[in-house]
Amino acid sequence: MLREGFDTLAALANLKQEQSITELTVTLINDFAFKWLIPRLPKFQAVHPDIDIRLRMSVVVVDLNTRTVDMAIQYG
């Protein structure tokens, strides 16, 4: 299930590149960010060096329709 999510993240990053957007904002919980995602970001950045990843740590469920973030990794 997580693998599918990160495949989606990579696909979204590719779409962003095609649209010349260089920033991807992701909201997620602290534990997941620090223990799993952040250690893997260097590999992502190596493949997509022109995309800035902005992480927003929060336990609040976001409405993706508001366009305040591009992707949400949520628990529950």
Short mmCIF file of N, CA and C in Angstrom, two decimals:
data_model
loop_
_atom_site.label_atom_id
_atom_site.label_comp_id
_atom_site.label_asym_id
_atom_site.label_seq_id
_atom_site.Cartn_x
_atom_site.Cartn_y
_atom_site.Cartn_z
N MET A 1 0.82 -1.19 0.00
CA MET A 1 0.00 0.00 0.00
C MET A 1 0.87 1.26 0.00
N LEU A 2 1.90 1.31 0.84
CA LEU A 2 2.81 2.45 0.83
C LEU A 2 3.54 2.57 -0.49
N ARG A 3 3.90 1.44 -1.04
CA ARG A 3 4.62 1.44 -2.32
C ARG A 3 3.78 2.13 -3.38
N GLU A 4 2.48 1.83 -3.40
CA GLU A 4 1.58 2.46 -4.36
C GLU A 4 1.55 3.98 -4.16
N GLY A 5 1.55 4.38 -2.90
CA GLY A 5 1.54 5.81 -2.59
C GLY A 5 2.77 6.52 -3.11
N PHE A 6 3.92 5.88 -2.95
CA PHE A 6 5.15 6.52 -3.39
C PHE A 6 5.34 6.41 -4.90
N ASP A 7 4.75 5.42 -5.51
CA ASP A 7 4.72 5.38 -6.97
C ASP A 7 3.88 6.55 -7.47
N THR A 8 2.81 6.85 -6.75
CA THR A 8 1.97 8.00 -7.10
C THR A 8 2.75 9.30 -6.92
N LEU A 9 3.54 9.38 -5.85
CA LEU A 9 4.38 10.56 -5.61
C LEU A 9 5.35 10.76 -6.77
N ALA A 10 5.97 9.70 -7.22
CA ALA A 10 6.91 9.79 -8.35
C ALA A 10 6.17 10.22 -9.62
N ALA A 11 4.99 9.67 -9.83
CA ALA A 11 4.20 10.04 -11.01
C ALA A 11 3.80 11.51 -10.94
N LEU A 12 3.43 11.96 -9.74
CA LEU A 12 3.07 13.36 -9.55
C LEU A 12 4.27 14.26 -9.82
N ALA A 13 5.43 13.83 -9.37
CA ALA A 13 6.65 14.60 -9.61
C ALA A 13 6.93 14.69 -11.11
N ASN A 14 6.73 13.61 -11.84
CA ASN A 14 6.92 13.64 -13.29
C ASN A 14 5.93 14.59 -13.95
N LEU A 15 4.69 14.57 -13.48
CA LEU A 15 3.67 15.48 -14.01
C LEU A 15 4.07 16.92 -13.72
N LYS A 16 4.55 17.17 -12.52
CA LYS A 16 4.98 18.52 -12.15
C LYS A 16 6.09 18.99 -13.08
N GLN A 17 7.03 18.10 -13.40
CA GLN A 17 8.12 18.48 -14.29
C GLN A 17 7.59 18.85 -15.67
N GLU A 18 6.63 18.10 -16.17
CA GLU A 18 6.07 18.38 -17.48
C GLU A 18 5.37 19.73 -17.50
N GLN A 19 4.83 20.14 -16.36
CA GLN A 19 4.12 21.42 -16.27
C GLN A 19 5.05 22.54 -15.82
N SER A 20 6.35 22.28 -15.73
CA SER A 20 7.36 23.25 -15.31
C SER A 20 7.12 23.79 -13.90
N ILE A 21 6.51 22.99 -13.05
CA ILE A 21 6.34 23.36 -11.65
C ILE A 21 7.49 22.72 -10.88
N THR A 22 8.12 23.50 -10.03
CA THR A 22 9.33 23.01 -9.37
C THR A 22 9.18 22.85 -7.88
N GLU A 23 7.95 22.81 -7.39
CA GLU A 23 7.73 22.66 -5.96
C GLU A 23 6.61 21.65 -5.71
N LEU A 24 6.82 20.76 -4.74
CA LEU A 24 5.84 19.75 -4.36
C LEU A 24 5.65 19.84 -2.86
N THR A 25 4.44 20.16 -2.41
CA THR A 25 4.15 20.29 -0.98
C THR A 25 3.41 19.06 -0.51
N VAL A 26 3.97 18.41 0.52
CA VAL A 26 3.41 17.18 1.07
C VAL A 26 3.13 17.40 2.55
N THR A 27 1.95 17.03 3.00
CA THR A 27 1.65 17.07 4.43
C THR A 27 1.63 15.65 4.96
N LEU A 28 2.19 15.45 6.15
CA LEU A 28 2.28 14.12 6.73
C LEU A 28 2.59 14.22 8.21
N ILE A 29 2.45 13.09 8.91
CA ILE A 29 2.72 13.10 10.35
C ILE A 29 4.22 13.03 10.61
N ASN A 30 4.63 13.59 11.74
CA ASN A 30 6.05 13.69 12.09
C ASN A 30 6.77 12.34 12.06
N ASP A 31 6.22 11.35 12.75
CA ASP A 31 6.90 10.06 12.84
C ASP A 31 7.20 9.47 11.47
N PHE A 32 6.23 9.51 10.59
CA PHE A 32 6.43 8.95 9.26
C PHE A 32 7.48 9.76 8.50
N ALA A 33 7.41 11.07 8.64
CA ALA A 33 8.38 11.92 7.94
C ALA A 33 9.80 11.61 8.39
N PHE A 34 10.04 11.61 9.69
CA PHE A 34 11.40 11.46 10.19
C PHE A 34 11.94 10.03 10.10
N LYS A 35 11.08 9.06 10.28
CA LYS A 35 11.55 7.67 10.29
C LYS A 35 11.57 7.02 8.90
N TRP A 36 10.76 7.51 7.98
CA TRP A 36 10.68 6.83 6.69
C TRP A 36 10.97 7.75 5.50
N LEU A 37 10.24 8.84 5.39
CA LEU A 37 10.33 9.66 4.18
C LEU A 37 11.65 10.43 4.08
N ILE A 38 12.01 11.15 5.10
CA ILE A 38 13.20 12.01 5.04
C ILE A 38 14.46 11.22 4.69
N PRO A 39 14.67 10.02 5.27
CA PRO A 39 15.86 9.26 4.86
C PRO A 39 15.88 8.89 3.38
N ARG A 40 14.72 8.88 2.73
CA ARG A 40 14.63 8.50 1.32
C ARG A 40 14.63 9.69 0.37
N LEU A 41 14.53 10.89 0.90
CA LEU A 41 14.47 12.07 0.04
C LEU A 41 15.73 12.30 -0.80
N PRO A 42 16.94 12.00 -0.30
CA PRO A 42 18.11 12.20 -1.16
C PRO A 42 18.04 11.42 -2.47
N LYS A 43 17.51 10.22 -2.43
CA LYS A 43 17.38 9.43 -3.66
C LYS A 43 16.37 10.08 -4.61
N PHE A 44 15.26 10.54 -4.06
CA PHE A 44 14.26 11.23 -4.87
C PHE A 44 14.86 12.48 -5.49
N GLN A 45 15.59 13.26 -4.69
CA GLN A 45 16.20 14.50 -5.18
C GLN A 45 17.26 14.23 -6.24
N ALA A 46 17.94 13.09 -6.14
CA ALA A 46 18.93 12.75 -7.15
C ALA A 46 18.26 12.51 -8.51
N VAL A 47 17.08 11.93 -8.48
CA VAL A 47 16.35 11.65 -9.71
C VAL A 47 15.62 12.91 -10.22
N HIS A 48 15.16 13.75 -9.27
CA HIS A 48 14.39 14.95 -9.60
C HIS A 48 15.03 16.18 -8.95
N PRO A 49 16.23 16.58 -9.39
CA PRO A 49 16.94 17.67 -8.71
C PRO A 49 16.28 19.03 -8.83
N ASP A 50 15.41 19.22 -9.78
CA ASP A 50 14.78 20.53 -9.97
C ASP A 50 13.46 20.68 -9.23
N ILE A 51 13.07 19.68 -8.43
CA ILE A 51 11.82 19.76 -7.67
C ILE A 51 12.15 19.98 -6.20
N ASP A 52 11.64 21.07 -5.65
CA ASP A 52 11.78 21.34 -4.22
C ASP A 52 10.64 20.65 -3.49
N ILE A 53 10.98 19.84 -2.50
CA ILE A 53 9.98 19.17 -1.68
C ILE A 53 9.78 19.97 -0.42
N ARG A 54 8.56 20.33 -0.15
CA ARG A 54 8.21 21.07 1.07
C ARG A 54 7.33 20.15 1.91
N LEU A 55 7.79 19.88 3.11
CA LEU A 55 7.06 19.00 4.02
C LEU A 55 6.33 19.83 5.05
N ARG A 56 5.06 19.52 5.26
CA ARG A 56 4.26 20.15 6.30
C ARG A 56 3.84 19.07 7.28
N MET A 57 4.42 19.10 8.47
CA MET A 57 4.09 18.10 9.49
C MET A 57 2.79 18.51 10.18
N SER A 58 1.84 17.57 10.19
CA SER A 58 0.55 17.85 10.81
C SER A 58 -0.23 16.55 11.00
N VAL A 59 -1.03 16.50 12.04
CA VAL A 59 -1.94 15.37 12.24
C VAL A 59 -3.34 15.72 11.76
N VAL A 60 -3.53 16.95 11.32
CA VAL A 60 -4.83 17.40 10.84
C VAL A 60 -5.06 16.85 9.43
N VAL A 61 -6.24 16.28 9.23
CA VAL A 61 -6.61 15.76 7.92
C VAL A 61 -6.88 16.95 7.00
N VAL A 62 -6.23 16.95 5.85
CA VAL A 62 -6.37 18.07 4.92
C VAL A 62 -7.35 17.74 3.80
N ASP A 63 -8.02 18.76 3.35
CA ASP A 63 -8.89 18.64 2.19
C ASP A 63 -8.05 18.96 0.96
N LEU A 64 -7.74 17.97 0.15
CA LEU A 64 -6.88 18.18 -1.01
C LEU A 64 -7.52 19.08 -2.06
N ASN A 65 -8.81 19.29 -1.97
CA ASN A 65 -9.48 20.18 -2.92
C ASN A 65 -9.16 21.65 -2.67
N THR A 66 -8.61 21.97 -1.49
CA THR A 66 -8.30 23.37 -1.18
C THR A 66 -7.01 23.82 -1.86
N ARG A 67 -6.23 22.87 -2.36
CA ARG A 67 -4.98 23.16 -3.09
C ARG A 67 -3.90 23.80 -2.21
N THR A 68 -3.96 23.59 -0.90
CA THR A 68 -2.89 24.12 -0.05
C THR A 68 -1.70 23.17 -0.04
N VAL A 69 -1.93 21.92 -0.40
CA VAL A 69 -0.86 20.93 -0.51
C VAL A 69 -1.10 20.13 -1.80
N ASP A 70 -0.02 19.50 -2.28
CA ASP A 70 -0.15 18.69 -3.48
C ASP A 70 -0.45 17.23 -3.15
N MET A 71 0.00 16.80 -1.96
CA MET A 71 -0.15 15.40 -1.58
C MET A 71 -0.24 15.32 -0.06
N ALA A 72 -1.03 14.38 0.44
CA ALA A 72 -1.15 14.17 1.88
C ALA A 72 -0.92 12.69 2.18
N ILE A 73 -0.06 12.44 3.17
CA ILE A 73 0.15 11.08 3.66
C ILE A 73 -0.43 11.10 5.07
N GLN A 74 -1.57 10.45 5.23
CA GLN A 74 -2.31 10.55 6.48
C GLN A 74 -2.50 9.19 7.12
N TYR A 75 -2.71 9.21 8.40
CA TYR A 75 -2.89 7.97 9.16
C TYR A 75 -4.34 7.87 9.58
N GLY A 76 -4.89 6.67 9.42
CA GLY A 76 -6.24 6.44 9.92
C GLY A 76 -7.25 6.22 8.84
#
